[in-house]
Short mmCIF file of C-alpha atoms in Angstrom, two decimals:
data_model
loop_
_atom_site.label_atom_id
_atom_site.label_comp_id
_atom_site.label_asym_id
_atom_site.label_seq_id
_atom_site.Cartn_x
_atom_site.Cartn_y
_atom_site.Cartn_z
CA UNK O 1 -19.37 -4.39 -0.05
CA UNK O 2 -17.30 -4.40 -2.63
CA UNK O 3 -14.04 -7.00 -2.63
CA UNK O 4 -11.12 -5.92 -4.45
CA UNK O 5 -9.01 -8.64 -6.96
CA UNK O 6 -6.13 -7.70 -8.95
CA UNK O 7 -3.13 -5.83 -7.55
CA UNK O 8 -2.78 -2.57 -6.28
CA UNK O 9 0.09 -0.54 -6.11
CA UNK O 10 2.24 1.60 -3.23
CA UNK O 11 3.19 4.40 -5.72
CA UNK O 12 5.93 6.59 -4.46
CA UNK O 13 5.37 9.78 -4.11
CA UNK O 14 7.56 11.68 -6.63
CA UNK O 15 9.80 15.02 -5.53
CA UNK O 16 12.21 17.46 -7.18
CA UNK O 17 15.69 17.94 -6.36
CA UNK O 18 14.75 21.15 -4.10
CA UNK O 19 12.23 18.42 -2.25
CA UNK O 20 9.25 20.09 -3.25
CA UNK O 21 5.98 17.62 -4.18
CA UNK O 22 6.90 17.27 -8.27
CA UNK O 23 3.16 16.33 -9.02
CA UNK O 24 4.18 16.67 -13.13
CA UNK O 25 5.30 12.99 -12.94
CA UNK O 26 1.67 10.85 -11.80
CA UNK O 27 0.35 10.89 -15.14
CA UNK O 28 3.11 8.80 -16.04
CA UNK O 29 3.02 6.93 -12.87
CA UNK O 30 -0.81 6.00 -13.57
CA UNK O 31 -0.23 4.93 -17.20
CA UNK O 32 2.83 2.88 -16.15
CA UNK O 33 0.28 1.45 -13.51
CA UNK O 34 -2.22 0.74 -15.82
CA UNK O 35 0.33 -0.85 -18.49
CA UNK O 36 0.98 -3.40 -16.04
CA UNK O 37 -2.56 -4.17 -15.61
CA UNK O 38 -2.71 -2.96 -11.89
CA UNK O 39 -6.06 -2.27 -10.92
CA UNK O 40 -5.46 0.28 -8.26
CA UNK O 41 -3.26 2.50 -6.01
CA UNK O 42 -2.63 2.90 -2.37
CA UNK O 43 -1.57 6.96 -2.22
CA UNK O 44 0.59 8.57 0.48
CA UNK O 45 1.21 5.02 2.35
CA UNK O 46 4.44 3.82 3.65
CA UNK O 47 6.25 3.41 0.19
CA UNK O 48 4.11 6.99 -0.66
CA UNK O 49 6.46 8.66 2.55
CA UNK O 50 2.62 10.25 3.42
CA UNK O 51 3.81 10.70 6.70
CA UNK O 52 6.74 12.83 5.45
CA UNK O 53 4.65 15.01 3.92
CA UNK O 54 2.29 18.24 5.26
CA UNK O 55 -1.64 17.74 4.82
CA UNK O 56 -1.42 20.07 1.78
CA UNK O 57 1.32 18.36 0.00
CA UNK O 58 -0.97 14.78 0.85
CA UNK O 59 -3.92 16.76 -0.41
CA UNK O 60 -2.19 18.13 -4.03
CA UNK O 61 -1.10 14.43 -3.92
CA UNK O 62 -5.00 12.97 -4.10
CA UNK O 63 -6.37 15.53 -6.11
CA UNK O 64 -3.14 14.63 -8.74
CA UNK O 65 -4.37 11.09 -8.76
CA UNK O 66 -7.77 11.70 -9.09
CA UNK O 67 -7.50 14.18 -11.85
CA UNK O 68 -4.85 11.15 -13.59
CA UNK O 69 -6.68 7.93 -12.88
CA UNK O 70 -10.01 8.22 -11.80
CA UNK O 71 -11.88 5.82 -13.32
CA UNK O 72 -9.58 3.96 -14.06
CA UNK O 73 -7.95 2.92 -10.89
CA UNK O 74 -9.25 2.12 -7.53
CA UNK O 75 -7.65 4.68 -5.58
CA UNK O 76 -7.04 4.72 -1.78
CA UNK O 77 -6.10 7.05 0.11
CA UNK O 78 -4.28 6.95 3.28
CA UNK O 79 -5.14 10.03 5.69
CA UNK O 80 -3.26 8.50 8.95
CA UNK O 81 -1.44 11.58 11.02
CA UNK O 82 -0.43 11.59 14.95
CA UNK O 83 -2.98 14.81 14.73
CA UNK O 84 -6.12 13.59 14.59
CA UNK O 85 -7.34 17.01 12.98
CA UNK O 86 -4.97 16.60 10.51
CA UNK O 87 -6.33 12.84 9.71
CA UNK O 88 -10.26 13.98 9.78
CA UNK O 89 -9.13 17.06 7.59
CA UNK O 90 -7.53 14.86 5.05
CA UNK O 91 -10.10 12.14 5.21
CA UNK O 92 -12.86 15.15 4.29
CA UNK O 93 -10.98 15.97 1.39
CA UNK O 94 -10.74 12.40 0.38
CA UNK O 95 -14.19 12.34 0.27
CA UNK O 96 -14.60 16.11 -1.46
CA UNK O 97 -12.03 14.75 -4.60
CA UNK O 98 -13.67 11.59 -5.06
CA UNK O 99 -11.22 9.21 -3.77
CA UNK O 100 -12.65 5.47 -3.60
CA UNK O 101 -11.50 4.91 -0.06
CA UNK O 102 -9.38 5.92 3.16
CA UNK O 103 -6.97 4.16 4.94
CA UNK O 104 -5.49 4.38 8.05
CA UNK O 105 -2.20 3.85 9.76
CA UNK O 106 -2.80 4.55 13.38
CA UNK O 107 -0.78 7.12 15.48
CA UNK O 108 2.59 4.92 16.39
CA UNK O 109 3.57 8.24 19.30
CA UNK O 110 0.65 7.79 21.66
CA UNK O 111 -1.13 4.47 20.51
CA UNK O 112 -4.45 3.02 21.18
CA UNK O 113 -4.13 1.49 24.48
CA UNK O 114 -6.83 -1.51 23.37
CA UNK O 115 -9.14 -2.40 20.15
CA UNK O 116 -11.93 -0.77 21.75
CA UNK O 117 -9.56 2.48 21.98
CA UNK O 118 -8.93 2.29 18.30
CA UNK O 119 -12.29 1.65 16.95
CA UNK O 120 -13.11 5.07 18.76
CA UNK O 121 -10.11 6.52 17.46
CA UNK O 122 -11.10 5.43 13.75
CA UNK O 123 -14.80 6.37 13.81
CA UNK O 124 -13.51 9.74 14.95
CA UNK O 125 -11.97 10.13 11.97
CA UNK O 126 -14.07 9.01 9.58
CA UNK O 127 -17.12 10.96 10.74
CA UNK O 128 -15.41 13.64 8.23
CA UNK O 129 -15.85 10.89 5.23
CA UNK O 130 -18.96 9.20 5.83
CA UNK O 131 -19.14 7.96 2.89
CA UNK O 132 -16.48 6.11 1.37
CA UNK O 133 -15.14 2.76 2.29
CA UNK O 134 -12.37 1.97 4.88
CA UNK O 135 -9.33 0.30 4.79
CA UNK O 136 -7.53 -0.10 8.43
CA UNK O 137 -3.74 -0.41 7.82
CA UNK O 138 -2.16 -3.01 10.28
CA UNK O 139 1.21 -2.78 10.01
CA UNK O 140 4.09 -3.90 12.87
CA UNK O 141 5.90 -0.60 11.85
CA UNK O 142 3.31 1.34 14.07
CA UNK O 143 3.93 -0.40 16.86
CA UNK O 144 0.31 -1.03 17.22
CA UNK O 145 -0.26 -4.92 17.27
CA UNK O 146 -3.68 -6.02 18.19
CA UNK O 147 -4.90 -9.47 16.67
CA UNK O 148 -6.72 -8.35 13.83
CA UNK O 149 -9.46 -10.88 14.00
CA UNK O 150 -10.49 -9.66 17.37
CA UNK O 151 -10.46 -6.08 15.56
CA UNK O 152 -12.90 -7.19 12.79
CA UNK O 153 -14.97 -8.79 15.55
CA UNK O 154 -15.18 -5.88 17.69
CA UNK O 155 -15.52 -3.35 14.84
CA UNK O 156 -18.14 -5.43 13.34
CA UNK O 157 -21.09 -3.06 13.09
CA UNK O 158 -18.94 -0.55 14.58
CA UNK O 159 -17.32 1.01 12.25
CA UNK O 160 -20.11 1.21 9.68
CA UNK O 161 -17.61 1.80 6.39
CA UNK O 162 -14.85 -1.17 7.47
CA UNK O 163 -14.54 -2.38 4.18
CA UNK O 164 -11.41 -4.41 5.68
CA UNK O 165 -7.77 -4.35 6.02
CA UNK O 166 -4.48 -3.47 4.45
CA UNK O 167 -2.25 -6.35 5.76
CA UNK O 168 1.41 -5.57 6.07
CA UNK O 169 1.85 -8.22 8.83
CA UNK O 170 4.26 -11.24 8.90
CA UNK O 171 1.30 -13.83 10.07
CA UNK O 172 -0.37 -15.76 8.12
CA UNK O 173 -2.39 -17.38 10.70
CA UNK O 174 -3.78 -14.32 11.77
CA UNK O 175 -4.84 -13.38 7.91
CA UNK O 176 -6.63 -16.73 7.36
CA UNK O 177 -8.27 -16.25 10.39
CA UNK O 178 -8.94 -12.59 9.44
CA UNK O 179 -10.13 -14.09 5.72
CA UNK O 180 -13.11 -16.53 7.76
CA UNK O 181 -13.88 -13.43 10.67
CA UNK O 182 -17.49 -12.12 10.67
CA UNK O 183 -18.62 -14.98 7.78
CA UNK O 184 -15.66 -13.85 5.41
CA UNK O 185 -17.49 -10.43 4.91
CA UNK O 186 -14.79 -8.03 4.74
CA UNK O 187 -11.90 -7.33 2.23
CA UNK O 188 -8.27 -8.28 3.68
CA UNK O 189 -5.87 -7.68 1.37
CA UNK O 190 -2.27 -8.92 1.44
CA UNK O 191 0.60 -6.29 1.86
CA UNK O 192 4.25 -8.65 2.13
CA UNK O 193 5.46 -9.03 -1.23
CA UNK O 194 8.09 -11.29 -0.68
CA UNK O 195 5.44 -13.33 1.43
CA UNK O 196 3.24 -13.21 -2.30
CA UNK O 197 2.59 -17.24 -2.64
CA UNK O 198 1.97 -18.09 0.75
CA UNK O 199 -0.71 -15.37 0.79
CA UNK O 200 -2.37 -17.02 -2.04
CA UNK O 201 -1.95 -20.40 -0.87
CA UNK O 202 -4.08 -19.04 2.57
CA UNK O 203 -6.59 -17.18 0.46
CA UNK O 204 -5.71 -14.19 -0.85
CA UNK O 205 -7.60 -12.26 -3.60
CA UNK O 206 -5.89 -8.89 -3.97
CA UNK O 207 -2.26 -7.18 -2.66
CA UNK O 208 -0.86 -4.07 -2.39
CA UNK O 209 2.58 -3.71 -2.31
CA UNK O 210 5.26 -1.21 -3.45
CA UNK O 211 6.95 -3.71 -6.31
CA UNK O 212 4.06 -3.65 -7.91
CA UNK O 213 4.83 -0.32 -9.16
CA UNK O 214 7.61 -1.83 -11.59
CA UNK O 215 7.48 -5.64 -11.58
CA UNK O 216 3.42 -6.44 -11.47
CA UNK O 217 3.55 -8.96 -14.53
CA UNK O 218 6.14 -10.76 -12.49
CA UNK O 219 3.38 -11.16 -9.60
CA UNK O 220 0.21 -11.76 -12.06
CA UNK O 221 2.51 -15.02 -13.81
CA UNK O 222 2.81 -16.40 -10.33
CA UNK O 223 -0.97 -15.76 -9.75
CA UNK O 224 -1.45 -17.83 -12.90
CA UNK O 225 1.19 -20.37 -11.98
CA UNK O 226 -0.70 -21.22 -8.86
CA UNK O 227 -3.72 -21.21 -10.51
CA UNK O 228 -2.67 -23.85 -12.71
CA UNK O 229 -0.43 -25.87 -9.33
CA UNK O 230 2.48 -25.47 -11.10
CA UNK O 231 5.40 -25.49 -8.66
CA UNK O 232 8.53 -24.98 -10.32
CA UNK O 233 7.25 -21.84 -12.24
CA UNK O 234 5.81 -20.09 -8.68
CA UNK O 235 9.17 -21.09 -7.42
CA UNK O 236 11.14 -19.22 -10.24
CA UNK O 237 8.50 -16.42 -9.63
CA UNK O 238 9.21 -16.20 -5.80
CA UNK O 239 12.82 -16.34 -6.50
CA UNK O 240 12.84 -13.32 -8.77
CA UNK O 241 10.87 -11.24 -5.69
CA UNK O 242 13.10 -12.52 -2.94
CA UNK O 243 16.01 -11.04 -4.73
CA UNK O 244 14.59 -7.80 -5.57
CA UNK O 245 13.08 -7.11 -2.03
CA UNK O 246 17.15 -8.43 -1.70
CA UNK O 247 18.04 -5.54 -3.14
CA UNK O 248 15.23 -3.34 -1.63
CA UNK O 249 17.20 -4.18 1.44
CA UNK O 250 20.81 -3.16 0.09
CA UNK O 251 19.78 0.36 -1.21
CA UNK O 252 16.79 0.93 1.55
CA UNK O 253 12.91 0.46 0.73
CA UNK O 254 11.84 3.70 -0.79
CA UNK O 255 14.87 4.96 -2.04
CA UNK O 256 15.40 1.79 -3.82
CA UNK O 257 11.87 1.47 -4.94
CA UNK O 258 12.48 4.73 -6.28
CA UNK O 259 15.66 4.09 -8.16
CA UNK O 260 13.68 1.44 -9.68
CA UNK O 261 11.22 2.97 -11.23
CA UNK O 262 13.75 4.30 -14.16
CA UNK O 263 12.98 0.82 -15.74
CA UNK O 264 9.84 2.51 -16.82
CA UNK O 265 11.03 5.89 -17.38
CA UNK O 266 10.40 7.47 -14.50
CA UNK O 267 13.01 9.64 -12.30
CA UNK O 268 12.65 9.74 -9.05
CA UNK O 269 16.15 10.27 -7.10
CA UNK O 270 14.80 12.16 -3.90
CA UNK O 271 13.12 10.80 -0.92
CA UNK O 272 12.27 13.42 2.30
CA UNK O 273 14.54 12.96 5.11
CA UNK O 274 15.05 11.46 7.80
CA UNK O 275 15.82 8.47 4.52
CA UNK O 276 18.52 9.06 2.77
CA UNK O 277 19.03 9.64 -0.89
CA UNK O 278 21.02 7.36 -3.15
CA UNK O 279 23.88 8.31 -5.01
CA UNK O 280 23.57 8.74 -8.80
CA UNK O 281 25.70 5.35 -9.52
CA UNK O 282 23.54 3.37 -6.70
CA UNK O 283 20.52 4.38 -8.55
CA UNK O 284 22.02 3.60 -11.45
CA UNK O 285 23.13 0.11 -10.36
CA UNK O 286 19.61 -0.67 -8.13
CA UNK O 287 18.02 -0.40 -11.63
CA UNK O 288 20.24 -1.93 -13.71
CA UNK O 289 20.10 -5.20 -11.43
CA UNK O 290 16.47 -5.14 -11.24
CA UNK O 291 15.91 -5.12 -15.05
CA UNK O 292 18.59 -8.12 -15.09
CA UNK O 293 16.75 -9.73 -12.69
CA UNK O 294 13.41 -9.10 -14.51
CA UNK O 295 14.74 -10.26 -17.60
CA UNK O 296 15.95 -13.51 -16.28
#
């Protein structure tokens, strides 16, 4: 089992003005990815709006990152849906493209009603990608809120590709306990960027996050300032991220992220609705400030 270290990015997924999937832009994406020495990418998640897209718009969307960065990225790909047939059919394809692993947000409509109900729901579908590695995606935006040691316990032998989990949850007790579950076997990987130090202080090894996609070096010199106990420079560090994710708030996650990205070139004003997209001086001002803050 393999353990990922590094960062991994949340790339957005990029649309033209008519809303239609503009796939012509994740070249770039992967070689700004791989400038910043990010070692993989977590495709159609949260920050990718996966769930605002159909399953053949998420499926262009793998088979664009393959073709781009295979090889050269660890790619993940998350295949959550409330249909299940939609999930299974987009896990297959995973698997057909040669994607590294799957991921899974679970339905947040009808949820799993206990662990043992989810385990049951994951292995049913993931019997259409036997064979790649899995990634469960705990995340309080689903609504779905089970202690995820008690998961890895129960799922323990279970789910025979767990590989381990995608962490977006404010509880750090609960991820060091996660960390030590089942003799430390399986991969949990930390997913609050603003929460980046305390993470490593419990443990962690790897992150995915959505700021990655434009301030990574920012988030590797804190790595090395902890390596290294130096205080003052993880503060500075943590400083810089509180005030972007600051201004992630202002102008909205995604759209913001977005925005963003025109540090390094890339333009990405629309996001699907129901978010709403920024205005041409917001965008204009949410990367302006970021590069300011950046450059500080």
């Amino acid at each position: 089992m393999r353990k990922l270290e590094g960062l991994i990015a949340a790339p957005h997924t990029p649309f033209t003005m008519d809303g239609s999937v503009n796939l012509e832009l994740i070249p770039k994406q992967v070689e700004t990815l791989l400038k910043q020495k990010v070692i993989g990418a977590y495709i159609c998640g949260t920050t990718g709006e996966g769930i605002c897209c159909s399953v053949e718009e998420r499926k262009r969307v793998m088979k664009a990152w393959v073709d781009a960065a295979r090889g050269k990225l660890f790619l993940i790909a998350h295949v959550g849906a409330l249909s299940i047939t939609d999930a299974r059919e987009l896990a297959g394809y995973a698997q057909e493209v040669g994607l590294d692993a799957t991921s899974i947000v679970p339905p947040n409509f009808f949820k799993p009603g206990s662990i043992d109900a989810l385990i049951d729901y994951i292995n049913a579908v993931l019997v259409a990608a036997p064979e790649l590695p899995f990634y469960y995606y705990h995340t309080g935006m689903s609504g779905v809120t089970f202690d995820m040691e008690q998961f890895l316990i129960k799922a323990d032998g279970r789910i025979s590709q767990l590989a381990g989990i995608k962490f977006n949850y404010p509880d750090l007790y609960m991820f060091q306990r996660c960390l030590r579950a089942c003799g430390g076997k399986y991969d949990i990987t930390w997913g609050i960027d603003e929460w980046f130090a305390g993470a490593l202080a419990c443990g962690a090894k790897s992150a995915i996050g959505s700021t990655y996609n434009y301030a990574a070096p920012l988030y590797y010199g804190i790595w090395e300032a902890y390596k290294r106990a130096d205080q003052a420079a993880i503060d500075r560090g943590m400083a810089k991220v509180c005030k972007i994710v600051d201004l992630l708030v202002k102008y909205g996650g995604v759209a913001g992220g977005k925005a963003m990205m025109a540090i390094h070139g890339l333009d990405m004003p629309v996001v699907r609705p129901p978010l709403t997209c920024l205005t041409a001086e917001q965008r204009k001002d949410c990367a302006d400030t970021v590069a300011a803050i950046l450059a500080e």
